[in-house]
Short mmCIF file of C-alpha atoms in Angstrom, two decimals:
data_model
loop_
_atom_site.label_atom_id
_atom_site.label_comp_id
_atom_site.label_asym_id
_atom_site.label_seq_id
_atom_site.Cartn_x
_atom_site.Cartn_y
_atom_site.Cartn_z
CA UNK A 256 0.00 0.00 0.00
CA UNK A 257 2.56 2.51 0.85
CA UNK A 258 4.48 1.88 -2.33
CA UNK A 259 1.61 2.91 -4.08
CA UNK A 260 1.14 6.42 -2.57
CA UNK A 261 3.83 7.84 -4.74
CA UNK A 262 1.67 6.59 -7.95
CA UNK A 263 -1.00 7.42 -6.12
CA UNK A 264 0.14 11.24 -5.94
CA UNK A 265 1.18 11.15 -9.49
CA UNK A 266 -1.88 10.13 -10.54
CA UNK A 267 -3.28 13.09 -8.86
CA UNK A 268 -1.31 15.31 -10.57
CA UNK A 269 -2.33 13.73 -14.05
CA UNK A 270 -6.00 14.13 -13.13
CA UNK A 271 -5.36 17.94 -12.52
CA UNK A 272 -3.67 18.38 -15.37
CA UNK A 273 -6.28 16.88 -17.50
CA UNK A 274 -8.82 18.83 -15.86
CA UNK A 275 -7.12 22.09 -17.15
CA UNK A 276 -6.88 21.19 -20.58
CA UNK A 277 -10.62 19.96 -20.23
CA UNK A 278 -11.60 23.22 -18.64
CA UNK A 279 -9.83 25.31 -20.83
CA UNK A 280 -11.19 23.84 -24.22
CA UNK A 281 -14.44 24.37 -23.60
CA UNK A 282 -15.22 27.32 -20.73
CA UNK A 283 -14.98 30.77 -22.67
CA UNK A 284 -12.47 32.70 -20.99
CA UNK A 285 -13.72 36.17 -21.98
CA UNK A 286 -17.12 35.09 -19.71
CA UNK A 287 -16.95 37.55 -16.52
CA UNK A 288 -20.15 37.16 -14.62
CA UNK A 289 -21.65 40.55 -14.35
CA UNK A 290 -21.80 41.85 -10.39
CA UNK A 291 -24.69 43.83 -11.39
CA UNK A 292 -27.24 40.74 -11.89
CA UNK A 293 -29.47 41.20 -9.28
CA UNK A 294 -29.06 45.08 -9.00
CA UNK A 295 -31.06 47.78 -10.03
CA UNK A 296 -29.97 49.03 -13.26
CA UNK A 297 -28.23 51.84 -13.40
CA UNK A 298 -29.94 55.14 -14.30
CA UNK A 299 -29.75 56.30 -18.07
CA UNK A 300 -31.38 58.73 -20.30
CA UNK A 301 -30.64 58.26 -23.67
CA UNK A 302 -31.54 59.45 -27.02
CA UNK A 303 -33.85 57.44 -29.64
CA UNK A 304 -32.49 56.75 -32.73
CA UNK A 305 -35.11 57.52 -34.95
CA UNK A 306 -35.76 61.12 -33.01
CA UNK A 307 -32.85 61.98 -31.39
CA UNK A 308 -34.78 64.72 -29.62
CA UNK A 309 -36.94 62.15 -27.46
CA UNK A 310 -34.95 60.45 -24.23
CA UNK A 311 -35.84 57.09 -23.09
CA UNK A 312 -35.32 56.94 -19.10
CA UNK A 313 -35.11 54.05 -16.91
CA UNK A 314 -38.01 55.92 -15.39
CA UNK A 315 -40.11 55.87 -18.71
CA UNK A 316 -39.39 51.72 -18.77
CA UNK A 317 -40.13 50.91 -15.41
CA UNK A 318 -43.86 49.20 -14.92
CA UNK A 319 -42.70 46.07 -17.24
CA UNK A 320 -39.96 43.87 -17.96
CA UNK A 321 -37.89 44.58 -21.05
CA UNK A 322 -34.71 43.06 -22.51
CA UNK A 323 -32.10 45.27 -23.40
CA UNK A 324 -30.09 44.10 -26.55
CA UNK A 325 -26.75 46.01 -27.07
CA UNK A 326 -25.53 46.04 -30.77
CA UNK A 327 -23.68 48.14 -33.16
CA UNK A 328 -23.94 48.41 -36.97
CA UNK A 329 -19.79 48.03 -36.89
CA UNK A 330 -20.41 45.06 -34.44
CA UNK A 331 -20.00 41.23 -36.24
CA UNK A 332 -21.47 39.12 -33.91
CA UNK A 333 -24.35 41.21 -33.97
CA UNK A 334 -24.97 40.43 -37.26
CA UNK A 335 -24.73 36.66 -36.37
CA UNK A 336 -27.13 37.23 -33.55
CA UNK A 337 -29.96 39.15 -35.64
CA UNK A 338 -31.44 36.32 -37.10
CA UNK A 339 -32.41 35.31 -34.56
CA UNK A 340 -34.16 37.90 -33.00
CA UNK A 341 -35.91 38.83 -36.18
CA UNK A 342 -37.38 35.12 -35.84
CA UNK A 343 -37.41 34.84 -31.74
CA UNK A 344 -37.40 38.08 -30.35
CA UNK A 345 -41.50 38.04 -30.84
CA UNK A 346 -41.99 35.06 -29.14
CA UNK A 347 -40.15 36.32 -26.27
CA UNK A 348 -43.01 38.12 -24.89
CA UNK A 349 -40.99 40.80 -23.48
CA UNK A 350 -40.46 44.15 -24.98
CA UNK A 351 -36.66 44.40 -27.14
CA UNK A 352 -34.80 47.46 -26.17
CA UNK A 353 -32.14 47.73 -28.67
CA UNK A 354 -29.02 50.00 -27.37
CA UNK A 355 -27.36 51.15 -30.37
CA UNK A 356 -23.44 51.05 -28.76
CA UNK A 357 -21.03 53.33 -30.05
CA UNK A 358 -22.48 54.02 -33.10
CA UNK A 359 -22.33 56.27 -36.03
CA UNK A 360 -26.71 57.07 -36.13
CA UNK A 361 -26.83 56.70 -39.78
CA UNK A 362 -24.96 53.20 -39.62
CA UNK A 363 -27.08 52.39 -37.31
CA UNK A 364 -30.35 53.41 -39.01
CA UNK A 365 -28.90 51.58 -42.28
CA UNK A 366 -28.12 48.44 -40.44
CA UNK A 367 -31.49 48.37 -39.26
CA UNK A 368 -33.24 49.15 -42.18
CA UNK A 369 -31.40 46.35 -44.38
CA UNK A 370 -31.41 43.62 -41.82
CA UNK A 371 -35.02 44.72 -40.45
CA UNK A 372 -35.76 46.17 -36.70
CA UNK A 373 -36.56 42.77 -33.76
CA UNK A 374 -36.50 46.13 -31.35
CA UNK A 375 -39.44 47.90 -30.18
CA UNK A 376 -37.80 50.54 -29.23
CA UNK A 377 -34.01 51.76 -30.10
CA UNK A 378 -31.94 53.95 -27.98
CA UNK A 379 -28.65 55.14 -28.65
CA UNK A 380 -25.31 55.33 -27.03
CA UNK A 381 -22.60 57.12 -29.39
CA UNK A 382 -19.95 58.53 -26.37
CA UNK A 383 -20.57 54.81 -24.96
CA UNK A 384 -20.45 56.84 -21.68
CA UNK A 385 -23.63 54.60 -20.36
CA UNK A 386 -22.77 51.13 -21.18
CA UNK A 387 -19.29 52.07 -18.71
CA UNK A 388 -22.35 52.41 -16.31
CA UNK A 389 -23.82 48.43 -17.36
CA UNK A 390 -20.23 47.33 -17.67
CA UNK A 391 -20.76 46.23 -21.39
CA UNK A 392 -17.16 45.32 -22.54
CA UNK A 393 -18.39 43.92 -25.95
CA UNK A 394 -21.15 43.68 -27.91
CA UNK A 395 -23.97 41.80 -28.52
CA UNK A 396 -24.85 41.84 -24.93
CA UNK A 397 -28.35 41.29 -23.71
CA UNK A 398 -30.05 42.28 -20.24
CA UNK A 399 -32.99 41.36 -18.71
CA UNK A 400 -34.94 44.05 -16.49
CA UNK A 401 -37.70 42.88 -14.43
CA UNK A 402 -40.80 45.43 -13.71
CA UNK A 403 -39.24 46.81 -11.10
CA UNK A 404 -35.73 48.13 -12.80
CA UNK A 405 -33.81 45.20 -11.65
CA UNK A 406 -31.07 43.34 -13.56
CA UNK A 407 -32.09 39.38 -13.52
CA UNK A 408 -30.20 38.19 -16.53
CA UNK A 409 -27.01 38.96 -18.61
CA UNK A 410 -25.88 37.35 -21.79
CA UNK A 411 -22.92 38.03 -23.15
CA UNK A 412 -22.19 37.23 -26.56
CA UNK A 413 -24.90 36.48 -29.38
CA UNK A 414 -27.88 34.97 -28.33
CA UNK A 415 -28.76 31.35 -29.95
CA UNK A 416 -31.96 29.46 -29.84
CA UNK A 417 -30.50 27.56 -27.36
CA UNK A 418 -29.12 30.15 -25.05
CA UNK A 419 -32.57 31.47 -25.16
CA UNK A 420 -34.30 28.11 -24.47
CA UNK A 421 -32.28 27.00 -21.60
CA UNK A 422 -31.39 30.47 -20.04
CA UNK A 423 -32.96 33.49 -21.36
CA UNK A 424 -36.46 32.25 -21.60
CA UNK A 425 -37.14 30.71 -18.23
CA UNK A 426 -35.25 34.07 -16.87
CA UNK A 427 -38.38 35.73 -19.02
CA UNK A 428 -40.74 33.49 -17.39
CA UNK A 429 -39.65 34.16 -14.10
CA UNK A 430 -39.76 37.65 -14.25
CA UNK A 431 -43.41 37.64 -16.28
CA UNK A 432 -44.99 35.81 -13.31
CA UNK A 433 -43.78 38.29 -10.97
CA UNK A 434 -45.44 41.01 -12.71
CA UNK A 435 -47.59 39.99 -15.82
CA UNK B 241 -13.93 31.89 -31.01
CA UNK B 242 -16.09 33.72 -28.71
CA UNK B 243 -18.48 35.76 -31.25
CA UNK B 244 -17.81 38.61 -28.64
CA UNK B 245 -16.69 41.94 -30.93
CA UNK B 246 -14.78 44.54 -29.38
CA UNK B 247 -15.62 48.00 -30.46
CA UNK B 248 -13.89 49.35 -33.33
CA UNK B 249 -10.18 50.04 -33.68
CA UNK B 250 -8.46 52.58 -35.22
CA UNK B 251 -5.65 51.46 -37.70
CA UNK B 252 -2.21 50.09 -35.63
CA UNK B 253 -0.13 50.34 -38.64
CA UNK B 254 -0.15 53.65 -40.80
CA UNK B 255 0.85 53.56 -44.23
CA UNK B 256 4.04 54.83 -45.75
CA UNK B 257 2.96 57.66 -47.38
CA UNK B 258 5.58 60.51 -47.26
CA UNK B 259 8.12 58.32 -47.23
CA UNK B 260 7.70 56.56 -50.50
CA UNK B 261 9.93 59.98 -51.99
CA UNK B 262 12.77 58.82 -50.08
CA UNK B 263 12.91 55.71 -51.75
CA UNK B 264 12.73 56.56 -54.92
CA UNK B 265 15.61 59.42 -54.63
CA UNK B 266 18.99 58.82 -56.87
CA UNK B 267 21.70 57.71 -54.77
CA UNK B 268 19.10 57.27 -51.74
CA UNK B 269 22.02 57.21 -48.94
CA UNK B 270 21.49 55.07 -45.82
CA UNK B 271 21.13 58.23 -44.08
CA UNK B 272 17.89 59.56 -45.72
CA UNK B 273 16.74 56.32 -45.37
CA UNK B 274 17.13 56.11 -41.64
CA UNK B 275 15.33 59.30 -41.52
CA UNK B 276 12.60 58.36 -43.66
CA UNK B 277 12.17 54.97 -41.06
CA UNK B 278 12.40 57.51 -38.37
CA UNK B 279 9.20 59.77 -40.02
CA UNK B 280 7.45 56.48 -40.63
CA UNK B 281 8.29 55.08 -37.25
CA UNK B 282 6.74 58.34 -35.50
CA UNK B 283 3.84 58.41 -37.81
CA UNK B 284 2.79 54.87 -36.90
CA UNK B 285 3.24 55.44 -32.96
CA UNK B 286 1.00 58.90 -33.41
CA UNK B 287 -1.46 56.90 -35.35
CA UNK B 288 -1.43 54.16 -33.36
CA UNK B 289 -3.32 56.51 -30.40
CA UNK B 290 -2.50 54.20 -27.97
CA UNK B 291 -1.59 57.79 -25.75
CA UNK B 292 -3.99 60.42 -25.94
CA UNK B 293 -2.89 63.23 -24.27
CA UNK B 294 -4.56 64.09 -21.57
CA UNK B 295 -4.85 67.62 -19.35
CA UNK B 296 -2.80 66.22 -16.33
CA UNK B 297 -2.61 69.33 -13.70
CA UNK B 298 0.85 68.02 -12.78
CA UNK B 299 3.39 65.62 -13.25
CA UNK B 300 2.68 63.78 -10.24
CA UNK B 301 -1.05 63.20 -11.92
CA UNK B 302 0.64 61.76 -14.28
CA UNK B 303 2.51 59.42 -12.50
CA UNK B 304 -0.58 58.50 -10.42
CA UNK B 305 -2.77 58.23 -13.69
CA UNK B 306 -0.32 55.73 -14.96
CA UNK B 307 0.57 53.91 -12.06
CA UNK B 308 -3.29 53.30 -11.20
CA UNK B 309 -4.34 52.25 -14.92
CA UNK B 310 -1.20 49.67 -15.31
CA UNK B 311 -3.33 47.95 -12.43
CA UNK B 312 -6.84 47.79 -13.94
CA UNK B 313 -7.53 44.66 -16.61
CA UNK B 314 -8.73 46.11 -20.42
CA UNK B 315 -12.10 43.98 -20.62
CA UNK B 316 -11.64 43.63 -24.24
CA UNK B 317 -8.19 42.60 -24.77
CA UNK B 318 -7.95 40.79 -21.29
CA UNK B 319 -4.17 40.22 -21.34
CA UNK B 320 -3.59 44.05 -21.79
CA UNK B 321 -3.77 46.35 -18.68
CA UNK B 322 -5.87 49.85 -19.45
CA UNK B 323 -2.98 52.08 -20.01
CA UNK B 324 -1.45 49.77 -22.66
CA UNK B 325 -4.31 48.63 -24.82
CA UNK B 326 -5.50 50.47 -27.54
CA UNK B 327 -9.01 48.69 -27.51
CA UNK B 328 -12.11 51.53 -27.90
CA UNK B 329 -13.14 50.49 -24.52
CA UNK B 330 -10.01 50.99 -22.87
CA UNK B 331 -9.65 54.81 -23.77
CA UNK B 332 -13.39 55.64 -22.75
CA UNK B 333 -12.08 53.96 -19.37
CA UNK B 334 -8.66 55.43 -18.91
CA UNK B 335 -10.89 59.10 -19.77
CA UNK B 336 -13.33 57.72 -17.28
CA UNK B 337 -10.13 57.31 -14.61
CA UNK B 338 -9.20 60.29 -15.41
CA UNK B 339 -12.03 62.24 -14.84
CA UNK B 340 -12.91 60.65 -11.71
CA UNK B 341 -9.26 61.47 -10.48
CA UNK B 342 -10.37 65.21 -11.58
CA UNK B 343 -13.39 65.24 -8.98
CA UNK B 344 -10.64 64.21 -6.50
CA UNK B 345 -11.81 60.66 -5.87
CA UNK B 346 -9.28 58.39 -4.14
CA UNK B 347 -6.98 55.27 -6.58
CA UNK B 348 -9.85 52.80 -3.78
CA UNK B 349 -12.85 54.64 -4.85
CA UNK B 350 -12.02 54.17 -8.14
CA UNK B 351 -11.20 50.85 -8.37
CA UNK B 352 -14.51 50.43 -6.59
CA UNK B 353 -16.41 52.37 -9.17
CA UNK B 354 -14.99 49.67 -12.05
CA UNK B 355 -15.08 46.98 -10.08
CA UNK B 356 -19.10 47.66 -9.17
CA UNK B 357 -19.48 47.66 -12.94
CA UNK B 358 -16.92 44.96 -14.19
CA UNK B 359 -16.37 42.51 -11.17
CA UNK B 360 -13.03 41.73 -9.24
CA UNK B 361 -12.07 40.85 -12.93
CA UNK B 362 -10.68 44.55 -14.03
CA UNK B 363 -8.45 44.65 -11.29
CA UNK B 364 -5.04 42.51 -11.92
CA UNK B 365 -4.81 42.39 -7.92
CA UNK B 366 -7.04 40.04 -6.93
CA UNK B 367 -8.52 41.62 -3.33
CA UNK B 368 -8.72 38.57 -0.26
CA UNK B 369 -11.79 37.58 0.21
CA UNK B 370 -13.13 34.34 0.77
CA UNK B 371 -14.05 33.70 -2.66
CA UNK B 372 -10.19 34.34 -3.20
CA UNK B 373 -8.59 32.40 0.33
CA UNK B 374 -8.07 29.32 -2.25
CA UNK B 375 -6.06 31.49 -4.46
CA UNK B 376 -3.99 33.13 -2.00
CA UNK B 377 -3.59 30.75 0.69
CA UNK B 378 -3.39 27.35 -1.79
CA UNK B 379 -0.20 27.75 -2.91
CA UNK B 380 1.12 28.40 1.32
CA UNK B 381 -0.86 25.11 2.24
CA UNK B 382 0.60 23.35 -0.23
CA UNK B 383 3.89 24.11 0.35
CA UNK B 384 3.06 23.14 4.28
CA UNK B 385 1.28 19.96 3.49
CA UNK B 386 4.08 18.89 1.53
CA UNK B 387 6.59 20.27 4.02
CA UNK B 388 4.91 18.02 6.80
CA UNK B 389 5.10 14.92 4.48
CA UNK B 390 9.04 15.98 4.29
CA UNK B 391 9.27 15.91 7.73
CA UNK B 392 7.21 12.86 8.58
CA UNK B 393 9.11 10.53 6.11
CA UNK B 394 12.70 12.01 7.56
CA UNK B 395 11.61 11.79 11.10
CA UNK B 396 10.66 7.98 10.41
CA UNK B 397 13.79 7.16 8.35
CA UNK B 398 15.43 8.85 11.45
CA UNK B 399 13.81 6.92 13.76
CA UNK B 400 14.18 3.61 12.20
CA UNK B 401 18.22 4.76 11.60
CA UNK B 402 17.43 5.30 15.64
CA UNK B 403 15.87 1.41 16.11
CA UNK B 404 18.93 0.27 14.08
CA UNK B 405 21.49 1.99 17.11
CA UNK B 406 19.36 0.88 19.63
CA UNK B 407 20.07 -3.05 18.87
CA UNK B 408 24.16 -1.86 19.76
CA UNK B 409 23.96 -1.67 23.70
CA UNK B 410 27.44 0.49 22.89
CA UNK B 411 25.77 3.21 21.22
CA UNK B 412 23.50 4.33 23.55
CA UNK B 413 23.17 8.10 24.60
CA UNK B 414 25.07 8.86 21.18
CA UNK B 415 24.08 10.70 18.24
CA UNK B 416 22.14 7.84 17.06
CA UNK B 417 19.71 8.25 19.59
CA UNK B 418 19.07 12.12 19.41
CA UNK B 419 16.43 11.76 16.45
CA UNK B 420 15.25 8.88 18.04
CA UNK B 421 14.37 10.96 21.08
CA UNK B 422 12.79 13.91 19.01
CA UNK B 423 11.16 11.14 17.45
CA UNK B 424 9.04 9.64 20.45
CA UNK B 425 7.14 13.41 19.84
CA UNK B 426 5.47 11.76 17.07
#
């Protein structure tokens, strides 16, 4: 038996190894859970960016949940991820904020108008000053904000079918029966 | 890849425009040519805009400024610290830094300020907490654990060395027996 504690140790030491190389080929290392889940949002007041002159609040949103969707004309994986918000985001049942990020407004408008609008509302962010505030490092990013202004859910990255099925929409579901 | 985009960039590289001339000259000496590398080699570090000038009231601003965003983690190129990286993100942060640093606020309150929006992650320090104890105390209780299995195994070899003396009546109250004695501890 004691002979075998030396194997035993480096047998150890292969299993931890192995777990690294598992770990690291499949968690995404750019994931940083957001501290803000669970928070109120922070406050913004941002333009729309089909009439610049009107300002979307937090205040104006609160009373229902909404999912904030950032994008960006310049933005790839936005493109990847509109597809399938043109052909989900209805069935969400939520309302789609989208939050034009760092943005030239007539890309923006463009990009929308080509690819088609999944947003019931767009508000834009060109300094980016805002998104500092939701700690959006990259876009697409979604959030989820519950009746009540709170932050329940964070995506980052595009959205798939199956990020919505197994994460986004029970997070929806949760939040509707809460306040309908 | 993560389908995670960073904003946009500007150019790293410029192109060498002016310098093309200097090439082409007759009897182009190595000297004009060092100059013209020199011109291009300035024109790609201004366009490069990795270090936007910013109003610093003082030098020792500066210093601070620098020494506080060498600390804090660029979210979009995560192996970059904020006053390297020339990532979009990073230069609306380092202007955020700055500007907090303007309305006086201390190099804590501002880490606390990112970190509220961007987790423990921004900061290259990880703070102790017990989420972190693992991290900082693993290495420590490693290094004991195998310390004690050091000490163990010598201690018995010792001892048995001891058991080995102690079958030689002549020996006794010798050096043999010393380890033997700090042994019995065990």
């Amino acid at each position: 038996m004691k002979r075998l504690i030396p194997f035993l140790v480096f047998a150890l030491l292969v299993g931890l190894f192995g777990f690294g190389i598992w770990w690291n080929s499949w968690h995404d290392a750019r994931y940083v859970p957001s501290p803000l889940i669970d928070k109120p949002a922070p406050d913004f007041a941002l333009p729309k960016l089909d009439a610049p002159e009107q300002t979307v609040s937090k205040a104006s949103l609160l009373g229902k949940p909404y999912l904030i969707n950032v994008f960006a004309s310049w933005c790839v994986a936005c493109a990847e991820e509109h597809p399938v918000l043109m052909a989900d985001g209805r069935r969400l049942g939520i309302a789609l904020v989208g939050y034009d990020y760092k943005d030239v407004p007539d890309d923006a408008r463009r990009w929308l108008r080509e690819h088609g609008s999944p947003y019931d509302l767009v508000i834009a962010d060109q300094p980016g000053r805002t998104a500092i505030d939701f700690g959006v490092y990259g876009a697409p990013e979604s959030f989820l904000i519950d009746a009540k202004g709170v932050i329940r859910y964070k995506h980052i990255g595009p959205l798939t079918p199956e990020v919505i099925a197994r994460e986004l929409q029970p997070a929806i579901d949760a939040v509707k029966r809460e306040a309908p | 890849m993560s389908g995670v985009a960073e904003p946009r960039r500007s150019a790293p590289c410029a192109r060498p425009g002016s310098s093309r001339k200097a090439f082409r000259a007759q009897g182009a000496l190595l000297q004009v040519l060092f100059v013209a590398l020199l011109a291009f080699a300035g024109h790609a570090f201004a366009a490069s805009g990795a270090i936007e000038p910013l109003p610093f009231k003082d030098h020792a601003q500066e210093v601070r400024f620098q020494n506080l965003t060498k600390q804090l983690r660029c979210m979009v190129c995560q192996n970059e610290n904020l006053a390297d990286s020339n990532a979009d993100l990073a230069r609306d942060l380092r202007l955020e830094v700055f500007q907090l640093m303007q309305q006086g606020k201390s190099d804590d309150q501002i880490k606390q300020y990112l970190v509220d929006r961007y987790s423990d992650f921004v900061l290259y320090d990880p703070p102790l907490k017990p989420g972190t104890w693992l991290l900082w105390f693993g290495p420590l209780a490693i290094l004991l654990a195998g310390g004690a299995v050091v000490t163990v195994a010598i201690r018995r070899r010792n001892r048995g060395g001891g058991t080995i003396d102690n079958d030689k009546p002549a020996d006794g109250g010798q050096a043999g027996n010393e380890p033997a004695d700090m042994g019995d501890d065990w």
